[in-house]
Coordinates of N, CA and C in Angstrom, one line a residue:
T27 N -7.4 -5.0 -3.7 CA -6.7 -4.9 -4.4 C -6.5 -5.3 -6.4
L28 N -6.4 -4.6 -7.0 CA -5.6 -5.4 -8.6 C -5.2 -6.5 -9.2
W29 N -5.1 -7.8 -9.3 CA -4.1 -8.7 -9.6 C -4.2 -8.4 -11.5
C30 N -3.5 -8.3 -12.1 CA -2.9 -8.8 -13.3 C -3.5 -10.0 -13.9
P31 N -4.9 -10.5 -14.5 CA -5.1 -11.9 -14.5 C -4.2 -13.4 -14.9
N32 N -3.5 -14.4 -15.3 CA -3.0 -15.3 -15.7 C -4.2 -15.7 -17.2
D33 N -3.2 -16.4 -17.7 CA -4.3 -16.7 -18.8 C -4.1 -18.5 -18.3
P34 N -5.2 -18.1 -18.2 CA -5.7 -20.3 -17.3 C -5.7 -21.4 -18.3
K35 N -5.5 -20.9 -20.0 CA -4.7 -22.1 -20.7 C -3.5 -22.6 -20.9
F36 N -2.7 -21.8 -20.0 CA -1.7 -23.0 -19.5 C -1.6 -23.8 -18.4
Y37 N -3.3 -23.7 -18.2 CA -3.3 -25.0 -16.2 C -3.8 -25.0 -16.1
S38 N -4.6 -25.6 -18.0 CA -5.9 -26.5 -17.8 C -4.9 -28.6 -18.5
A39 N -3.8 -28.5 -19.2 CA -3.0 -30.1 -18.9 C -3.5 -30.2 -17.1
T40 N -3.2 -32.7 -17.4 CA -3.7 -32.6 -16.4 C -2.2 -33.0 -15.7
P41 N -0.8 -33.2 -15.7 CA -0.6 -34.2 -15.9 C -0.7 -34.9 -14.5
E42 N 0.6 -36.4 -14.9 CA 0.8 -37.0 -13.4 C 1.2 -35.5 -12.5
K43 N 1.3 -35.5 -11.3 CA 1.7 -34.5 -10.0 C 3.6 -35.6 -9.4
D44 N 3.8 -35.6 -10.0 CA 5.5 -36.4 -9.7 C 6.5 -35.7 -8.8
I45 N 6.2 -34.5 -9.0 CA 7.1 -33.7 -7.9 C 6.3 -33.2 -6.8
R46 N 7.1 -33.8 -5.9 CA 6.8 -33.2 -3.9 C 6.9 -31.9 -3.2
L47 N 7.9 -31.6 -4.2 CA 7.8 -29.2 -3.7 C 9.1 -29.4 -4.7
G48 N 7.5 -28.5 -5.6 CA 8.7 -27.2 -6.5 C 9.2 -26.5 -6.2
F49 N 10.1 -25.5 -7.2 CA 10.5 -24.6 -7.0 C 10.8 -24.0 -8.0
Q50 N 10.4 -23.4 -9.0 CA 10.8 -22.1 -10.0 C 11.0 -20.8 -9.9
G51 N 12.3 -20.6 -9.7 CA 12.5 -18.8 -9.6 C 14.3 -19.0 -9.6
G52 N 14.4 -18.3 -9.3 CA 15.8 -17.6 -9.2 C 17.0 -17.7 -7.8
N53 N 17.5 -18.7 -8.2 CA 18.7 -19.1 -7.2 C 19.2 -18.0 -6.5
G54 N 19.7 -16.4 -6.8 CA 20.4 -15.5 -6.7 C 21.2 -15.0 -5.7
S55 N 19.7 -15.5 -4.6 CA 20.2 -14.4 -3.2 C 20.6 -15.5 -2.7
E56 N 21.3 -15.3 -1.7 CA 22.0 -16.1 -0.7 C 21.5 -16.9 0.5
G57 N 19.7 -16.2 0.5 CA 18.9 -16.7 1.4 C 18.1 -17.7 0.2
R58 N 18.2 -17.9 -0.7 CA 17.0 -19.0 -1.2 C 18.5 -20.1 -1.3
R59 N 18.8 -19.2 -1.7 CA 20.7 -20.7 -2.0 C 20.0 -21.6 -0.9
T60 N 20.2 -20.6 0.6 CA 20.8 -21.1 1.2 C 19.6 -22.5 1.9
L61 N 17.8 -22.2 2.2 CA 16.4 -22.5 1.7 C 17.1 -23.8 0.7
V62 N 17.1 -23.5 0.1 CA 16.7 -24.1 -1.3 C 17.4 -25.8 -1.0
E63 N 19.4 -25.0 -0.4 CA 20.1 -26.5 0.2 C 19.4 -27.2 1.3
A64 N 18.6 -26.2 2.1 CA 18.8 -28.1 3.6 C 18.0 -27.9 2.6
L65 N 16.6 -27.7 1.4 CA 15.8 -29.0 1.3 C 16.7 -29.8 0.7
Q66 N 17.7 -30.0 0.8 CA 18.3 -30.7 -0.6 C 17.7 -32.5 -0.9
G67 N 17.2 -33.3 -1.8 CA 16.5 -34.0 -1.0 C 14.6 -34.6 -1.1
Y68 N 14.6 -33.0 -1.4 CA 12.2 -32.1 -0.9 C 12.0 -32.1 -1.8
V69 N 13.3 -30.8 -2.6 CA 13.5 -30.0 -3.8 C 13.2 -30.4 -5.0
T70 N 12.3 -29.8 -6.1 CA 13.2 -30.1 -7.0 C 13.1 -28.9 -7.1
V71 N 14.0 -28.2 -7.8 CA 14.2 -27.1 -8.7 C 14.1 -27.0 -10.4
G72 N 13.6 -26.3 -11.0 CA 12.7 -25.8 -12.5 C 14.1 -24.4 -12.5
D73 N 15.1 -24.3 -13.3 CA 15.4 -23.2 -13.1 C 15.1 -23.2 -14.7
R74 N 14.7 -21.4 -15.0 CA 14.4 -20.6 -16.6 C 15.8 -21.0 -16.6
N75 N 17.0 -20.7 -16.3 CA 18.1 -20.7 -17.0 C 19.2 -22.6 -17.9
E76 N 17.8 -23.4 -17.3 CA 17.9 -24.4 -18.2 C 16.9 -25.0 -18.2
G77 N 16.2 -24.5 -19.3 CA 15.3 -25.1 -19.5 C 13.9 -24.8 -20.2
L78 N 13.6 -24.1 -19.2 CA 12.2 -23.9 -18.7 C 12.1 -22.0 -19.4
D79 N 12.7 -21.5 -20.7 CA 12.7 -20.2 -20.6 C 11.3 -19.7 -21.6
S80 N 10.1 -20.2 -21.4 CA 8.6 -20.2 -22.0 C 8.1 -20.5 -20.5
Y81 N 7.1 -19.4 -21.0 CA 6.0 -19.2 -20.0 C 5.0 -20.8 -20.1
Q82 N 4.8 -21.5 -21.1 CA 4.9 -22.5 -21.3 C 5.8 -23.3 -20.1
A83 N 6.9 -23.8 -20.4 CA 7.3 -24.7 -19.8 C 6.9 -24.4 -18.1
Y84 N 7.4 -23.6 -18.4 CA 7.0 -22.9 -16.2 C 5.8 -23.1 -16.0
A85 N 5.0 -23.2 -16.3 CA 3.0 -23.6 -16.6 C 3.5 -24.8 -16.4
S86 N 3.9 -25.8 -17.6 CA 4.0 -27.1 -17.7 C 4.8 -27.3 -16.3
F87 N 5.6 -27.2 -15.4 CA 6.3 -27.4 -13.6 C 6.2 -27.3 -13.1
L88 N 5.2 -26.0 -12.6 CA 4.2 -26.0 -12.0 C 3.0 -26.9 -11.0
L89 N 2.7 -27.4 -12.9 CA 1.2 -28.2 -13.2 C 2.0 -29.4 -12.3
R90 N 2.9 -30.5 -12.8 CA 3.8 -31.3 -12.2 C 3.6 -31.2 -10.6
C91 N 3.4 -30.4 -10.1 CA 3.9 -29.5 -8.4 C 2.9 -30.8 -7.6
K92 N 3.2 -31.1 -6.5 CA 2.1 -31.2 -5.7 C 1.6 -30.4 -4.8
S93 N 3.6 -29.7 -4.7 CA 3.1 -28.3 -3.8 C 4.6 -27.7 -4.0
V94 N 4.1 -25.9 -4.2 CA 4.9 -25.1 -4.7 C 5.5 -23.9 -3.2
L95 N 7.1 -24.2 -3.0 CA 7.9 -23.2 -2.8 C 8.1 -21.9 -3.0
N96 N 7.3 -20.9 -2.1 CA 7.6 -19.3 -2.1 C 8.8 -19.3 -1.5
M97 N 9.8 -18.3 -2.3 CA 10.3 -17.3 -1.4 C 9.8 -15.8 -1.7
P98 N 9.5 -15.5 -1.4 CA 7.9 -13.7 -1.5 C 9.3 -12.8 -1.1
F99 N 10.9 -12.7 -1.9 CA 11.8 -11.4 -2.1 C 12.1 -10.9 -2.8
G100 N 11.0 -9.5 -3.3 CA 12.0 -9.0 -4.5 C 14.0 -8.4 -3.9
G101 N 13.9 -7.8 -5.7 CA 15.0 -7.7 -5.7 C 15.9 -6.6 -5.1
S102 N 15.5 -6.2 -4.2 CA 16.1 -5.3 -2.8 C 16.0 -5.3 -1.7
G103 N 15.4 -6.7 -1.9 CA 15.2 -7.6 0.0 C 14.0 -7.7 0.6
N104 N 13.2 -6.8 -0.2 CA 11.7 -6.7 0.5 C 11.1 -8.1 -0.1
I105 N 10.1 -7.9 1.5 CA 8.9 -9.4 1.1 C 8.0 -8.5 -0.3
Q106 N 7.3 -9.5 -0.6 CA 6.0 -9.0 -1.4 C 5.8 -10.4 -2.1
M107 N 4.1 -9.2 -2.7 CA 3.3 -10.7 -3.2 C 4.2 -10.9 -3.7
K108 N 4.1 -12.3 -3.9 CA 4.2 -12.8 -6.4 C 3.5 -13.3 -6.7
N109 N 3.6 -13.2 -8.2 CA 2.7 -14.2 -8.8 C 2.2 -15.5 -8.9
R110 N 3.7 -16.3 -8.5 CA 3.6 -17.2 -8.2 C 2.7 -17.8 -7.4
V111 N 2.4 -17.3 -6.7 CA 0.9 -17.4 -5.3 C -0.1 -17.3 -6.6
L112 N -0.4 -16.7 -8.0 CA -1.0 -17.0 -8.2 C -1.3 -17.8 -9.4
E113 N 0.1 -18.3 -9.6 CA 0.4 -19.3 -10.8 C -0.1 -20.7 -10.0
T114 N 0.6 -21.0 -8.6 CA 0.5 -22.3 -8.1 C -0.6 -22.6 -8.0
G115 N -1.6 -22.0 -7.5 CA -3.6 -21.9 -7.0 C -3.6 -22.8 -8.7
L116 N -3.6 -21.8 -10.0 CA -4.2 -21.9 -11.0 C -3.8 -23.7 -11.4
A117 N -2.4 -23.7 -10.2 CA -1.8 -25.2 -11.1 C -2.3 -26.2 -10.2
K118 N -3.0 -26.0 -9.7 CA -3.6 -26.5 -7.9 C -2.7 -27.7 -7.5
A119 N -2.2 -26.9 -7.1 CA -0.1 -27.2 -6.4 C -0.6 -25.9 -4.3
C120 N -0.9 -27.4 -3.7 CA -0.4 -26.1 -2.4 C 0.9 -25.2 -2.3
L121 N 0.7 -24.5 -1.8 CA 2.3 -23.7 -1.5 C 2.3 -23.8 -0.2
F122 N 3.7 -23.4 -0.4 CA 4.3 -23.2 1.3 C 5.4 -21.8 0.9
E123 N 4.5 -21.0 2.0 CA 5.0 -19.4 2.0 C 5.3 -19.2 3.4
L124 N 6.3 -18.4 3.3 CA 7.3 -17.6 3.9 C 6.4 -16.6 5.7
M125 N 6.0 -17.0 6.4 CA 5.5 -17.1 7.9 C 5.2 -15.2 7.8
G126 N 4.2 -15.0 7.7 CA 4.5 -13.2 7.7 C 4.6 -12.2 6.4
S127 N 4.4 -12.8 5.6 CA 4.7 -12.6 4.1 C 3.3 -11.9 4.1
P128 N 2.8 -10.0 3.2 CA 2.0 -10.2 2.7 C 1.0 -10.9 2.3
T129 N 1.2 -12.1 0.9 CA 0.6 -13.4 1.2 C -0.8 -13.1 1.8
K130 N -0.4 -12.6 3.8 CA -2.3 -12.8 4.3 C -2.5 -11.8 4.2
R131 N -2.9 -11.1 3.5 CA -3.7 -10.1 3.1 C -4.8 -10.5 2.2
W132 N -4.8 -11.8 1.3 CA -5.8 -12.1 -0.3 C -5.8 -13.9 0.2
F133 N -4.6 -14.4 0.9 CA -5.2 -15.6 1.1 C -5.4 -16.1 2.3
T134 N -5.5 -17.1 3.2 CA -5.6 -17.4 4.6 C -5.1 -18.2 5.2
P135 N -3.7 -18.0 5.4 CA -2.7 -19.6 6.2 C -3.0 -20.1 6.8
G136 N -3.1 -21.3 6.6 CA -3.2 -23.0 6.9 C -5.0 -23.2 6.6
V137 N -5.5 -22.3 5.5 CA -6.3 -22.8 4.8 C -6.7 -22.9 2.7
D138 N -5.7 -21.5 2.8 CA -5.7 -21.7 1.5 C -3.7 -22.2 1.4
Y139 N -3.1 -22.1 2.0 CA -1.2 -22.4 1.7 C -1.1 -22.7 2.9
V140 N 0.8 -23.0 3.0 CA 1.2 -23.4 4.6 C 2.0 -22.9 4.4
E141 N 2.0 -21.9 6.0 CA 3.0 -21.5 5.6 C 4.3 -21.8 6.9
Y142 N 5.8 -21.5 6.4 CA 6.7 -22.3 6.5 C 7.6 -20.5 7.1
E143 N 8.5 -20.7 7.7 CA 9.2 -20.1 9.2 C 10.6 -21.1 8.6
T144 N 11.3 -22.2 8.6 CA 12.7 -22.7 8.2 C 12.4 -23.7 7.1
S145 N 13.3 -24.3 6.6 CA 13.0 -25.9 6.1 C 12.8 -27.0 7.2
S146 N 13.2 -27.0 7.9 CA 11.8 -27.8 9.0 C 10.9 -27.3 9.1
D147 N 10.7 -26.5 9.2 CA 9.0 -26.8 9.1 C 8.2 -26.9 8.2
I148 N 9.4 -27.4 6.9 CA 8.1 -27.7 6.0 C 8.6 -29.2 6.0
K149 N 9.9 -29.6 6.1 CA 10.3 -31.0 6.1 C 9.5 -31.3 6.9
K150 N 9.3 -30.5 8.3 CA 8.0 -31.4 8.5 C 6.6 -32.0 9.1
T151 N 6.5 -30.7 7.4 CA 4.6 -30.8 7.2 C 4.6 -32.0 6.0
L152 N 6.1 -31.8 5.4 CA 6.2 -33.0 3.3 C 6.3 -34.4 4.4
D153 N 6.8 -34.5 5.9 CA 7.0 -35.9 6.6 C 5.8 -36.8 7.4
N154 N 4.9 -35.9 7.5 CA 3.9 -36.1 8.1 C 3.1 -36.8 7.4
P155 N 2.5 -38.1 7.6 CA 1.8 -38.8 6.7 C -0.2 -38.0 6.2
S156 N -0.1 -37.1 7.8 CA -1.3 -37.2 7.5 C -1.2 -36.0 6.4
F157 N -0.3 -35.1 6.2 CA -0.6 -33.8 5.9 C -1.4 -34.1 3.8
D158 N -1.7 -33.3 3.7 CA -3.6 -33.4 2.3 C -2.4 -31.8 1.6
W159 N -2.0 -32.4 0.6 CA -0.5 -31.4 -0.2 C -2.5 -30.2 -1.1
Q160 N -4.2 -31.4 -1.8 CA -4.7 -31.9 -2.1 C -5.9 -30.7 -1.3
F161 N -5.9 -31.1 0.1 CA -6.8 -29.5 0.3 C -6.1 -28.8 0.2
Y162 N -5.1 -28.4 0.7 CA -4.4 -26.8 0.2 C -4.2 -26.3 -1.2
A163 N -4.0 -27.2 -2.3 CA -4.5 -26.9 -3.5 C -5.9 -26.8 -4.0
N164 N -6.6 -27.2 -3.4 CA -8.3 -27.4 -3.7 C -8.6 -26.0 -3.5
N165 N -8.7 -25.0 -2.1 CA -8.7 -24.1 -1.8 C -8.3 -22.8 -2.1
L166 N -6.5 -22.9 -2.7 CA -5.8 -22.2 -3.4 C -6.8 -22.3 -4.6
N167 N -6.9 -23.1 -5.6 CA -7.1 -22.5 -7.0 C -8.8 -22.5 -6.7
K168 N -9.7 -22.5 -5.6 CA -11.0 -21.8 -4.9 C -11.3 -20.7 -5.8
K169 N -9.9 -20.6 -4.4 CA -9.4 -18.9 -4.2 C -9.1 -18.0 -5.3
V170 N -8.0 -18.4 -6.0 CA -7.3 -17.9 -7.4 C -8.4 -17.9 -8.5
T171 N -8.9 -18.8 -9.0 CA -9.7 -19.2 -9.9 C -11.0 -17.6 -9.5
E172 N -11.7 -17.9 -8.6 CA -13.1 -16.4 -8.1 C -13.1 -16.0 -8.1
N173 N -12.1 -14.7 -7.4 CA -11.4 -13.8 -7.1 C -10.7 -13.0 -8.0
Y174 N -9.1 -13.8 -8.7 CA -8.6 -13.5 -9.5 C -8.7 -13.8 -11.0
S175 N -9.5 -13.7 -11.7 CA -9.8 -14.5 -13.3 C -9.3 -13.2 -14.0
A176 N -9.8 -13.4 -15.1 CA -9.7 -12.5 -16.0 C -11.4 -11.4 -15.8
E177 N -12.0 -12.2 -15.5 CA -13.5 -11.5 -16.3 C -13.6 -10.5 -14.6
R178 N -12.7 -11.2 -13.5 CA -12.8 -10.5 -12.0 C -11.8 -9.3 -13.0
F179 N -11.2 -9.5 -13.4 CA -10.1 -8.1 -13.8 C -11.2 -7.1 -14.1
W180 N -11.2 -7.2 -15.2 CA -12.2 -6.1 -16.3 C -13.2 -5.9 -15.1
E181 N -13.8 -6.6 -14.4 CA -15.1 -6.1 -13.9 C -14.8 -4.8 -13.2
R182 N -13.4 -5.3 -12.4 CA -13.0 -3.9 -11.4 C -12.7 -3.0 -12.4
V183 N -11.7 -3.2 -12.7 CA -10.9 -1.8 -14.2 C -12.2 -1.3 -14.6
L184 N -13.0 -2.0 -15.0 CA -14.3 -1.1 -15.8 C -15.0 -0.8 -14.9
G185 N -15.4 -1.1 -14.0 CA -16.7 -0.3 -12.6 C -15.6 0.7 -12.5
N186 N -14.4 1.3 -12.7 CA -14.0 1.9 -12.0 C -14.0 2.9 -13.0
L187 N -14.0 3.4 -14.2 CA -14.6 3.6 -15.3 C -15.6 5.1 -15.0

């Protein structure tokens, strides 16, 4: 599988990780709104329509997150692998990914990210004193940087010529 690489320069800063769980994306679908509302008090939402108007601002938001919530729904309602997964890895944050999403084709649930089915799953994980977000963040970062860097991208492209 070939994913277009993200520029790691946007993820080189090391700000304080002061956001416990962040979500940055459209809130247009009912499913997303319902999940975000159910996570009120747990999730910080960064909305591109409210100041996150550049990729640098988006990356800066992710860099402040200990964990990132991913809702992998496409515009037609289908579930898909989102670039947010790779960006979360570059930001060295723990990914919360919907159970059954295609992300498991490239990354390992319970090792590279935390699966959830409901908002209760997320709250239970975040409230667990032994939850180690850095374990998942480090594993995801390692896999993203080793397998989805610009060098790996071009090796694959040029190797197919």
